[in-house]
Amino acid sequence: MDYVVKRQSAKNFTKDIAKEKYSMKHKFQRQENQWSNRQKSLLIDSMLRPYPIDPVRCEVGSDDVRRIFDGVQRATTVRDFFKENGFRLAKDLKPVTVDGEVYEIAGKKYAQLDEAVQDKLNDYEMTIYVFTDCTGEDIREMFTRQNNGKPLNNTQKRTAIESEKVSDVIFNFADHEFFAKVLTDAQYKKDVQRDLIRETLMLINTNEENDFTSFRAKDIDSFVVWYDENINATDISILTDVLDAFNTGDEVIKVKSTSIPMILYGGYKCIKDGKDFRKFEAAVNEFVENYDSNEAYKQLVQSGTTASAGVKARLQYWNNVVDNL
């Protein structure tokens, strides 16, 4: 592993993002737009004052694209503020002094700032660590050390304990367009889709020898460690086909997120058992349309959506749906 420290003006940094020289998609990073307007405004404000901002860290792939694994929120905040119709700064920001002159910045977009202020932002020197010849373990170790002492959500914690192989599987599935259609914006930003994929894989790998029907945090953690030595290429191919099949058309699917792993598992079983997928889709549509009045199904989740009893009951429900096609 090696790295170089680069300095780049904020203006040129945003231009390179527009040219896709940088990518915001990395398995160790959350989705964009996690920050509030207040948080974004304070970053821009810091660039105009003697307050340093943390560097951006990225790794260079074989395609020469720099994939950011630390600093996506900072990078996208700078990018979005510089846009023609970017966000407004918070209304309570204090004036800034540039070359002895005082300027108001509160409540303004980039285009509304005085030229001197724009120039200072344009010329702000971004610090970028560019890593080369690094493995997934190298990135994972840096990720863990950089976040030492900071609270991580469960998805981030699992990404840190997953092997590179498992992380790649989860990330590639979670990046599928299907999830943008079935999840709310808030759920998508929180990377809920990653745990939905983990839970789907737990259902797929449940059999007489292995019982992965508890979706409690510690049991998901145990599964991803087990899965490292049990990745099945055929299962991955079938699940990919299921996601592709559900992703046809522009229709937004309205379904509770807790039902998604069950539905994806059902689609997997349908294809694996050689059943008619069109009939399964019809069964899913009927399930979604009648969910509110489906008292029998609601009884299955009385013990909760993560406890083993509830997961097993719903798993049997979907096994029956496929068997009866």
mmCIF file of C-alpha atoms in Angstrom, residues 14-310:
data_model
loop_
_atom_site.group_PDB
_atom_site.id
_atom_site.type_symbol
_atom_site.label_atom_id
_atom_site.label_comp_id
_atom_site.label_asym_id
_atom_site.label_seq_id
_atom_site.Cartn_x
_atom_site.Cartn_y
_atom_site.Cartn_z
ATOM 1 C CA THR A 14 -15.732 19.919 -8.191
ATOM 2 C CA LYS A 15 -14.829 19.945 -11.890
ATOM 3 C CA ASP A 16 -13.099 16.586 -11.526
ATOM 4 C CA ILE A 17 -16.163 15.196 -9.758
ATOM 5 C CA ALA A 18 -18.292 16.355 -12.698
ATOM 6 C CA LYS A 19 -15.837 14.605 -15.048
ATOM 7 C CA GLU A 20 -16.319 11.424 -12.975
ATOM 8 C CA LYS A 21 -12.692 11.315 -11.944
ATOM 9 C CA TYR A 22 -14.013 10.761 -8.431
ATOM 10 C CA SER A 23 -16.678 8.271 -7.370
ATOM 11 C CA MET A 24 -18.857 8.564 -4.265
ATOM 12 C CA LYS A 25 -19.724 4.871 -4.281
ATOM 13 C CA HIS A 26 -17.640 2.812 -1.891
ATOM 14 C CA LYS A 27 -18.666 -0.098 0.300
ATOM 15 C CA PHE A 28 -17.290 1.637 3.407
ATOM 16 C CA GLN A 29 -19.224 4.838 2.852
ATOM 17 C CA ARG A 30 -22.830 5.796 3.438
ATOM 18 C CA GLN A 31 -25.054 7.211 0.730
ATOM 19 C CA GLU A 32 -24.832 10.899 -0.141
ATOM 20 C CA ASN A 33 -26.905 13.655 1.512
ATOM 21 C CA GLN A 34 -26.644 12.427 5.095
ATOM 22 C CA TRP A 35 -25.920 15.918 6.421
ATOM 23 C CA SER A 36 -28.422 18.572 7.401
ATOM 24 C CA ASN A 37 -28.297 22.049 5.867
ATOM 25 C CA ARG A 38 -26.699 23.251 9.110
ATOM 26 C CA GLN A 39 -23.870 20.736 8.844
ATOM 27 C CA LYS A 40 -23.297 21.564 5.185
ATOM 28 C CA SER A 41 -23.308 25.294 5.909
ATOM 29 C CA LEU A 42 -20.719 24.935 8.661
ATOM 30 C CA LEU A 43 -18.365 23.129 6.287
ATOM 31 C CA ILE A 44 -18.584 25.931 3.710
ATOM 32 C CA ASP A 45 -18.265 28.496 6.504
ATOM 33 C CA SER A 46 -15.096 26.767 7.753
ATOM 34 C CA MET A 47 -13.557 27.095 4.290
ATOM 35 C CA LEU A 48 -13.905 30.880 4.665
ATOM 36 C CA ARG A 49 -12.346 31.004 8.124
ATOM 37 C CA PRO A 50 -9.166 29.642 9.729
ATOM 38 C CA TYR A 51 -10.841 26.333 10.557
ATOM 39 C CA PRO A 52 -9.295 23.280 8.876
ATOM 40 C CA ILE A 53 -11.573 20.614 7.431
ATOM 41 C CA ASP A 54 -10.704 16.938 7.373
ATOM 42 C CA PRO A 55 -9.025 15.550 4.265
ATOM 43 C CA VAL A 56 -10.697 13.346 1.686
ATOM 44 C CA ARG A 57 -9.330 9.823 1.356
ATOM 45 C CA CYS A 58 -9.740 7.730 -1.765
ATOM 46 C CA GLU A 59 -8.315 4.696 -3.502
ATOM 47 C CA VAL A 60 -7.456 4.514 -7.189
ATOM 48 C CA GLY A 61 -8.881 1.581 -9.117
ATOM 49 C CA SER A 62 -7.660 -0.025 -12.321
ATOM 50 C CA ASP A 63 -9.872 2.422 -14.222
ATOM 51 C CA ASP A 64 -8.029 5.383 -12.612
ATOM 52 C CA VAL A 65 -11.223 6.522 -10.879
ATOM 53 C CA ARG A 66 -10.653 7.755 -7.334
ATOM 54 C CA ARG A 67 -13.222 6.079 -5.089
ATOM 55 C CA ILE A 68 -13.722 8.008 -1.880
ATOM 56 C CA PHE A 69 -13.831 5.817 1.221
ATOM 57 C CA ASP A 70 -13.650 8.653 3.743
ATOM 58 C CA GLY A 71 -15.164 12.071 3.075
ATOM 59 C CA VAL A 72 -18.176 11.516 0.824
ATOM 60 C CA GLN A 73 -20.309 13.962 2.826
ATOM 61 C CA ARG A 74 -17.594 16.636 2.683
ATOM 62 C CA ALA A 75 -16.944 16.092 -1.023
ATOM 63 C CA THR A 76 -20.620 16.178 -2.025
ATOM 64 C CA THR A 77 -21.273 19.238 0.152
ATOM 65 C CA VAL A 78 -18.595 21.206 -1.698
ATOM 66 C CA ARG A 79 -19.831 19.874 -5.042
ATOM 67 C CA ASP A 80 -23.474 20.700 -4.356
ATOM 68 C CA PHE A 81 -22.799 24.203 -3.046
ATOM 69 C CA PHE A 82 -20.852 25.116 -6.165
ATOM 70 C CA LYS A 83 -23.683 23.997 -8.431
ATOM 71 C CA GLU A 84 -25.642 26.613 -10.370
ATOM 72 C CA ASN A 85 -28.704 26.024 -8.201
ATOM 73 C CA GLY A 86 -26.986 24.733 -5.094
ATOM 74 C CA PHE A 87 -28.226 24.900 -1.507
ATOM 75 C CA ARG A 88 -28.499 28.067 0.573
ATOM 76 C CA LEU A 89 -26.259 28.628 3.553
ATOM 77 C CA ALA A 90 -27.872 28.715 6.991
ATOM 78 C CA LYS A 91 -29.451 32.049 7.856
ATOM 79 C CA ASP A 92 -27.594 32.467 11.138
ATOM 80 C CA LEU A 93 -24.037 32.389 9.783
ATOM 81 C CA LYS A 94 -21.920 35.350 10.779
ATOM 82 C CA PRO A 95 -20.261 37.672 8.228
ATOM 83 C CA VAL A 96 -16.791 36.735 6.992
ATOM 84 C CA THR A 97 -13.772 38.942 6.389
ATOM 85 C CA VAL A 98 -11.863 38.623 3.127
ATOM 86 C CA ASP A 99 -8.835 40.870 2.505
ATOM 87 C CA GLY A 100 -10.003 43.271 5.191
ATOM 88 C CA GLU A 101 -13.543 43.593 3.845
ATOM 89 C CA VAL A 102 -16.602 42.201 5.649
ATOM 90 C CA TYR A 103 -19.161 40.229 3.625
ATOM 91 C CA GLU A 104 -22.557 38.728 4.443
ATOM 92 C CA ILE A 105 -22.961 35.050 3.575
ATOM 93 C CA ALA A 106 -26.028 34.004 5.598
ATOM 94 C CA GLY A 107 -28.906 32.573 3.540
ATOM 95 C CA LYS A 108 -27.016 32.885 0.257
ATOM 96 C CA LYS A 109 -26.336 30.454 -2.535
ATOM 97 C CA TYR A 110 -22.907 30.351 -4.176
ATOM 98 C CA ALA A 111 -24.009 32.548 -7.091
ATOM 99 C CA GLN A 112 -25.289 35.200 -4.658
ATOM 100 C CA LEU A 113 -22.000 35.562 -2.802
ATOM 101 C CA ASP A 114 -19.742 38.533 -3.446
ATOM 102 C CA GLU A 115 -16.996 37.884 -5.953
ATOM 103 C CA ALA A 116 -14.256 38.072 -3.313
ATOM 104 C CA VAL A 117 -15.997 35.392 -1.264
ATOM 105 C CA GLN A 118 -16.503 33.209 -4.331
ATOM 106 C CA ASP A 119 -12.811 33.534 -5.168
ATOM 107 C CA LYS A 120 -11.788 32.478 -1.679
ATOM 108 C CA LEU A 121 -13.975 29.411 -1.894
ATOM 109 C CA ASN A 122 -12.762 28.611 -5.418
ATOM 110 C CA ASP A 123 -9.150 28.750 -4.288
ATOM 111 C CA TYR A 124 -9.648 26.851 -1.049
ATOM 112 C CA GLU A 125 -7.061 24.084 -0.954
ATOM 113 C CA MET A 126 -8.565 20.641 -0.488
ATOM 114 C CA THR A 127 -6.311 17.972 1.009
ATOM 115 C CA ILE A 128 -6.740 14.604 -0.670
ATOM 116 C CA TYR A 129 -5.036 11.358 0.277
ATOM 117 C CA VAL A 130 -4.804 9.143 -2.794
ATOM 118 C CA PHE A 131 -4.069 5.492 -2.010
ATOM 119 C CA THR A 132 -2.701 2.961 -4.473
ATOM 120 C CA ASP A 133 -1.878 -0.752 -4.347
ATOM 121 C CA CYS A 134 -4.082 -1.236 -1.304
ATOM 122 C CA THR A 135 -6.192 -4.253 -0.482
ATOM 123 C CA GLY A 136 -9.660 -4.378 0.996
ATOM 124 C CA GLU A 137 -8.067 -5.243 4.328
ATOM 125 C CA ASP A 138 -5.928 -2.086 4.124
ATOM 126 C CA ILE A 139 -9.004 0.058 3.521
ATOM 127 C CA ARG A 140 -10.926 -1.720 6.256
ATOM 128 C CA GLU A 141 -8.118 -1.112 8.758
ATOM 129 C CA MET A 142 -7.925 2.590 7.859
ATOM 130 C CA PHE A 143 -11.701 2.872 8.062
ATOM 131 C CA THR A 144 -11.711 1.309 11.524
ATOM 132 C CA ARG A 145 -8.881 3.499 12.814
ATOM 133 C CA GLN A 146 -10.316 6.727 11.415
ATOM 134 C CA ASN A 147 -13.644 6.030 13.107
ATOM 135 C CA ASN A 148 -12.140 4.916 16.398
ATOM 136 C CA GLY A 149 -14.235 6.309 19.210
ATOM 137 C CA LYS A 150 -17.013 7.552 16.919
ATOM 138 C CA PRO A 151 -20.428 5.875 17.054
ATOM 139 C CA LEU A 152 -21.070 3.689 14.003
ATOM 140 C CA ASN A 153 -24.443 2.397 12.907
ATOM 141 C CA ASN A 154 -24.949 -1.362 12.587
ATOM 142 C CA THR A 155 -24.389 -1.336 8.836
ATOM 143 C CA GLN A 156 -21.025 0.403 9.216
ATOM 144 C CA LYS A 157 -20.031 -1.972 11.999
ATOM 145 C CA ARG A 158 -20.883 -4.983 9.847
ATOM 146 C CA THR A 159 -18.980 -3.562 6.895
ATOM 147 C CA ALA A 160 -15.948 -3.324 9.153
ATOM 148 C CA ILE A 161 -16.149 -6.991 10.246
ATOM 149 C CA GLU A 162 -17.065 -8.421 6.841
ATOM 150 C CA SER A 163 -14.356 -9.905 4.666
ATOM 151 C CA GLU A 164 -13.585 -8.213 1.369
ATOM 152 C CA LYS A 165 -15.418 -10.980 -0.523
ATOM 153 C CA VAL A 166 -18.573 -10.612 1.542
ATOM 154 C CA SER A 167 -18.480 -6.812 1.393
ATOM 155 C CA ASP A 168 -18.244 -6.965 -2.397
ATOM 156 C CA VAL A 169 -21.294 -9.241 -2.616
ATOM 157 C CA ILE A 170 -23.354 -7.053 -0.282
ATOM 158 C CA PHE A 171 -22.290 -3.781 -1.905
ATOM 159 C CA ASN A 172 -22.978 -4.973 -5.468
ATOM 160 C CA PHE A 173 -26.464 -6.188 -4.563
ATOM 161 C CA ALA A 174 -27.285 -3.107 -2.461
ATOM 162 C CA ASP A 175 -26.339 -0.850 -5.381
ATOM 163 C CA HIS A 176 -29.049 -2.409 -7.575
ATOM 164 C CA GLU A 177 -31.669 0.031 -8.889
ATOM 165 C CA PHE A 178 -34.447 -2.105 -7.419
ATOM 166 C CA PHE A 179 -33.851 -0.717 -3.930
ATOM 167 C CA ALA A 180 -34.262 2.884 -5.023
ATOM 168 C CA LYS A 181 -37.802 1.933 -6.070
ATOM 169 C CA VAL A 182 -38.890 0.099 -2.937
ATOM 170 C CA LEU A 183 -37.245 2.162 -0.181
ATOM 171 C CA THR A 184 -37.939 5.683 0.985
ATOM 172 C CA ASP A 185 -35.221 8.284 0.507
ATOM 173 C CA ALA A 186 -34.510 8.190 4.235
ATOM 174 C CA GLN A 187 -34.153 4.402 4.250
ATOM 175 C CA TYR A 188 -31.917 4.455 1.191
ATOM 176 C CA LYS A 189 -29.601 7.075 2.709
ATOM 177 C CA LYS A 190 -29.222 4.929 5.801
ATOM 178 C CA ASP A 191 -28.130 1.982 3.634
ATOM 179 C CA VAL A 192 -31.045 -0.127 4.849
ATOM 180 C CA GLN A 193 -30.680 -2.093 1.626
ATOM 181 C CA ARG A 194 -27.427 -3.632 2.829
ATOM 182 C CA ASP A 195 -29.086 -5.333 5.786
ATOM 183 C CA LEU A 196 -32.017 -6.362 3.584
ATOM 184 C CA ILE A 197 -29.546 -8.194 1.348
ATOM 185 C CA ARG A 198 -27.857 -9.777 4.352
ATOM 186 C CA GLU A 199 -31.236 -10.983 5.627
ATOM 187 C CA THR A 200 -32.153 -12.319 2.177
ATOM 188 C CA LEU A 201 -28.908 -14.288 2.049
ATOM 189 C CA MET A 202 -29.625 -15.614 5.553
ATOM 190 C CA LEU A 203 -32.963 -16.976 4.335
ATOM 191 C CA ILE A 204 -31.388 -18.485 1.228
ATOM 192 C CA ASN A 205 -28.767 -20.263 3.333
ATOM 193 C CA THR A 206 -31.188 -21.581 5.946
ATOM 194 C CA ASN A 207 -31.531 -25.356 5.705
ATOM 195 C CA GLU A 208 -31.490 -28.476 7.884
ATOM 196 C CA GLU A 209 -27.855 -27.822 8.850
ATOM 197 C CA ASN A 210 -27.969 -24.056 9.300
ATOM 198 C CA ASP A 211 -30.638 -21.919 10.902
ATOM 199 C CA PHE A 212 -30.252 -18.220 10.079
ATOM 200 C CA THR A 213 -33.820 -17.216 10.885
ATOM 201 C CA SER A 214 -32.968 -14.680 13.587
ATOM 202 C CA PHE A 215 -32.465 -11.157 12.280
ATOM 203 C CA ARG A 216 -31.164 -9.802 15.580
ATOM 204 C CA ALA A 217 -27.987 -7.719 15.265
ATOM 205 C CA LYS A 218 -25.633 -10.278 16.803
ATOM 206 C CA ASP A 219 -27.027 -13.039 14.576
ATOM 207 C CA ILE A 220 -26.569 -10.992 11.410
ATOM 208 C CA ASP A 221 -22.993 -10.324 12.530
ATOM 209 C CA SER A 222 -22.421 -14.056 13.024
ATOM 210 C CA PHE A 223 -23.868 -14.817 9.599
ATOM 211 C CA VAL A 224 -21.584 -12.470 7.658
ATOM 212 C CA VAL A 225 -18.564 -14.138 9.272
ATOM 213 C CA TRP A 226 -19.931 -17.593 8.362
ATOM 214 C CA TYR A 227 -20.827 -16.478 4.836
ATOM 215 C CA ASP A 228 -17.202 -15.654 4.002
ATOM 216 C CA GLU A 229 -16.466 -19.374 3.583
ATOM 217 C CA ASN A 230 -19.845 -20.230 2.099
ATOM 218 C CA ILE A 231 -20.424 -17.812 -0.775
ATOM 219 C CA ASN A 232 -22.284 -19.606 -3.540
ATOM 220 C CA ALA A 233 -21.931 -18.237 -7.077
ATOM 221 C CA THR A 234 -25.153 -19.916 -8.240
ATOM 222 C CA ASP A 235 -27.148 -18.284 -5.449
ATOM 223 C CA ILE A 236 -25.673 -14.898 -6.372
ATOM 224 C CA SER A 237 -26.621 -15.399 -10.018
ATOM 225 C CA ILE A 238 -30.196 -16.397 -9.148
ATOM 226 C CA LEU A 239 -30.673 -13.483 -6.748
ATOM 227 C CA THR A 240 -29.340 -11.115 -9.411
ATOM 228 C CA ASP A 241 -31.952 -12.474 -11.831
ATOM 229 C CA VAL A 242 -34.659 -11.879 -9.213
ATOM 230 C CA LEU A 243 -33.638 -8.248 -8.698
ATOM 231 C CA ASP A 244 -33.463 -7.687 -12.445
ATOM 232 C CA ALA A 245 -36.903 -9.234 -12.937
ATOM 233 C CA PHE A 246 -38.485 -7.021 -10.268
ATOM 234 C CA ASN A 247 -36.743 -3.935 -11.662
ATOM 235 C CA THR A 248 -38.501 -3.885 -15.037
ATOM 236 C CA GLY A 249 -40.527 -0.747 -15.672
ATOM 237 C CA ASP A 250 -40.646 2.515 -13.762
ATOM 238 C CA GLU A 251 -43.355 1.562 -11.286
ATOM 239 C CA VAL A 252 -42.547 2.298 -7.654
ATOM 240 C CA ILE A 253 -43.331 -0.724 -5.488
ATOM 241 C CA LYS A 254 -45.032 0.111 -2.200
ATOM 242 C CA VAL A 255 -44.060 -2.583 0.286
ATOM 243 C CA LYS A 256 -42.873 -2.630 3.872
ATOM 244 C CA SER A 257 -39.099 -2.956 4.030
ATOM 245 C CA THR A 258 -39.388 -5.877 6.458
ATOM 246 C CA SER A 259 -41.159 -7.867 3.723
ATOM 247 C CA ILE A 260 -38.454 -7.302 1.103
ATOM 248 C CA PRO A 261 -36.092 -10.120 2.197
ATOM 249 C CA MET A 262 -39.048 -12.513 2.246
ATOM 250 C CA ILE A 263 -40.167 -11.499 -1.246
ATOM 251 C CA LEU A 264 -36.634 -11.729 -2.640
ATOM 252 C CA TYR A 265 -36.216 -15.139 -1.033
ATOM 253 C CA GLY A 266 -39.522 -16.218 -2.585
ATOM 254 C CA GLY A 267 -38.306 -15.062 -5.988
ATOM 255 C CA TYR A 268 -35.062 -16.997 -5.486
ATOM 256 C CA LYS A 269 -36.959 -20.167 -4.557
ATOM 257 C CA CYS A 270 -39.311 -19.684 -7.497
ATOM 258 C CA ILE A 271 -36.455 -19.603 -10.007
ATOM 259 C CA LYS A 272 -34.475 -22.364 -8.294
ATOM 260 C CA ASP A 273 -37.541 -24.648 -8.208
ATOM 261 C CA GLY A 274 -38.330 -23.949 -11.864
ATOM 262 C CA LYS A 275 -41.656 -22.255 -11.167
ATOM 263 C CA ASP A 276 -43.346 -19.613 -13.327
ATOM 264 C CA PHE A 277 -41.932 -16.257 -12.182
ATOM 265 C CA ARG A 278 -44.855 -14.358 -13.708
ATOM 266 C CA LYS A 279 -47.196 -16.197 -11.384
ATOM 267 C CA PHE A 280 -44.950 -15.351 -8.458
ATOM 268 C CA GLU A 281 -45.007 -11.673 -9.435
ATOM 269 C CA ALA A 282 -48.793 -11.823 -9.503
ATOM 270 C CA ALA A 283 -48.771 -13.369 -6.017
ATOM 271 C CA VAL A 284 -46.480 -10.578 -4.775
ATOM 272 C CA ASN A 285 -48.719 -7.894 -6.276
ATOM 273 C CA GLU A 286 -51.745 -9.450 -4.586
ATOM 274 C CA PHE A 287 -49.820 -9.588 -1.283
ATOM 275 C CA VAL A 288 -48.861 -5.905 -1.521
ATOM 276 C CA GLU A 289 -52.345 -4.748 -2.530
ATOM 277 C CA ASN A 290 -54.044 -6.668 0.291
ATOM 278 C CA TYR A 291 -51.415 -6.252 2.988
ATOM 279 C CA ASP A 292 -53.466 -3.935 5.198
ATOM 280 C CA SER A 293 -56.310 -6.447 5.369
ATOM 281 C CA ASN A 294 -54.115 -9.545 5.579
ATOM 282 C CA GLU A 295 -54.720 -10.284 9.258
ATOM 283 C CA ALA A 296 -53.316 -13.805 8.998
ATOM 284 C CA TYR A 297 -49.947 -12.496 7.861
ATOM 285 C CA LYS A 298 -49.911 -9.760 10.486
ATOM 286 C CA GLN A 299 -50.304 -12.445 13.135
ATOM 287 C CA LEU A 300 -46.974 -13.849 11.995
ATOM 288 C CA VAL A 301 -45.088 -10.735 13.081
ATOM 289 C CA GLN A 302 -46.636 -10.332 16.517
ATOM 290 C CA SER A 303 -43.408 -11.586 18.079
ATOM 291 C CA GLY A 304 -41.482 -8.938 16.110
ATOM 292 C CA THR A 305 -39.776 -8.828 12.727
ATOM 293 C CA THR A 306 -36.309 -9.820 13.957
ATOM 294 C CA ALA A 307 -37.073 -12.645 16.404
ATOM 295 C CA SER A 308 -36.586 -16.159 15.066
ATOM 296 C CA ALA A 309 -40.204 -17.225 15.630
ATOM 297 C CA GLY A 310 -41.566 -14.421 13.458
#
